[in-house]
Amino acid sequence: MSAMPQELSCILERLQAQPIERGSRTYWQGQWMGQSVVAVLSRVGKVAAATTAACLIEHFGVDQVVFSGVAGSLDAQVHVGDVVVANALLQHDVDASPLFPKYEIALTGKSIFPTDVQLTQELTGAVSQCLPEIQSKMQSEGLWQQLGSRARPIALHQGLILSGDQFISSASKSEELKRQLPSALAVEMECAAVAQVCSDYGVPFAALRIISDRANDSAHLDFGQFIDTVAAPFGAHVIEAFVAQRGESQKGQDRA
Ligand code: SAH
């Protein structure tokens, strides 16, 4: 799953798939390196992402969900261009207090939804495998310089990602989120909703986010340009490595 068209189109370039229309979404169903996959654009926001995830599970019968997209950083150590793999997700705009504790999803008793440990480990492995190649590609194309990060290698982080139906673009809002949820590394608009749906269905979920901005007033570089030139190809490359890895491990299992 991806939230933005540029992200999905980079994946579709690599995949042989048939489009299937359902609920105002196009689901691309096909084979990728021997794996049955469905690629889809969720659109932006929690409801859009949740209905898409439910359809993937109910209609297409997927047994694992992986999300790739961009996010704003909430941590001084997490820089534009870095990758955050989620190990847990929380909806920062949920507050039914005093009926339920702040952030808790009513009637679930949960505010934090962990990602699947095995799938997350595999996704982290795919990111690590791709990082050197992506970094040298970005350097040779001059993209690295645009990020103002010449001296610093791309870092891979793992931790809590927040989702809410707001694009966070002020320092005061991101500082408030960080104060309330100090372990949060990044903020975006979809994955905690997908995690909730996957938890309801017992379907393993993993997510990666490439940091596109600092969730504040400072525009480091053009958001759209960053998605086109850096995040979308980067994300697709990682997902391709992830799918390839799964194919290899399946072959290993078949041989055993
Ligand atoms: N300007 C874009 C809007 C996209 S919304 C457009 O016209 O299409 C931003 C997308 O990036 C969402 O999918 C969200 O998950 C992610 N995102 C990146 N930075 C974010 C931030 N600072 N706050 C919230 N979401 C962010």
Short mmCIF file of C-alpha atoms and ligand atoms in Angstrom, two decimals, residues 3-4 44 70-72 166-169 187-190 209 212-213 215 223, ligand 1:
data_model
loop_
_atom_site.label_atom_id
_atom_site.label_comp_id
_atom_site.label_asym_id
_atom_site.label_seq_id
_atom_site.Cartn_x
_atom_site.Cartn_y
_atom_site.Cartn_z
CA ALA A 3 -0.71 6.86 -0.04
CA MET A 4 0.51 8.90 -2.97
CA VAL A 44 -4.34 10.14 1.99
CA VAL A 70 6.73 9.35 3.48
CA ALA A 71 6.47 11.02 6.88
CA GLY A 72 7.51 14.05 8.86
CA GLN A 166 -3.56 16.37 9.79
CA PHE A 167 -0.50 17.33 7.79
CA ILE A 168 1.81 18.52 10.58
CA SER A 169 3.58 21.62 9.34
CA VAL A 187 4.23 11.45 11.95
CA GLU A 188 2.07 10.66 8.94
CA MET A 189 -1.60 10.15 8.06
CA GLU A 190 -2.35 6.47 7.43
CA ARG A 209 8.37 5.70 5.99
CA SER A 212 10.26 13.92 3.68
CA ASP A 213 10.10 16.86 6.10
CA ALA A 215 6.91 18.39 10.41
CA PHE A 223 7.76 18.18 -0.98
N1 SAH B 1 0.71 18.08 -0.79
C1 SAH B 1 0.38 16.70 -0.94
C2 SAH B 1 -0.35 16.31 0.29
C3 SAH B 1 -0.02 14.94 0.68
S1 SAH B 1 -0.44 14.68 2.30
C4 SAH B 1 -0.47 16.51 -2.17
O1 SAH B 1 -0.87 17.51 -2.74
O2 SAH B 1 -0.72 15.39 -2.60
C5 SAH B 1 1.03 14.06 2.90
C6 SAH B 1 1.30 12.62 2.76
O3 SAH B 1 2.61 12.43 3.26
C7 SAH B 1 0.41 11.71 3.58
O4 SAH B 1 0.28 10.48 2.91
C8 SAH B 1 1.16 11.57 4.92
O5 SAH B 1 1.09 10.24 5.39
C9 SAH B 1 2.60 11.91 4.58
N2 SAH B 1 3.27 12.96 5.39
C10 SAH B 1 4.51 13.45 5.08
N3 SAH B 1 4.87 14.42 5.95
C11 SAH B 1 3.85 14.57 6.83
C12 SAH B 1 3.62 15.46 7.93
N4 SAH B 1 4.51 16.37 8.27
N5 SAH B 1 2.45 15.35 8.60
C13 SAH B 1 1.52 14.44 8.23
N6 SAH B 1 1.69 13.59 7.18
C14 SAH B 1 2.82 13.63 6.47
#
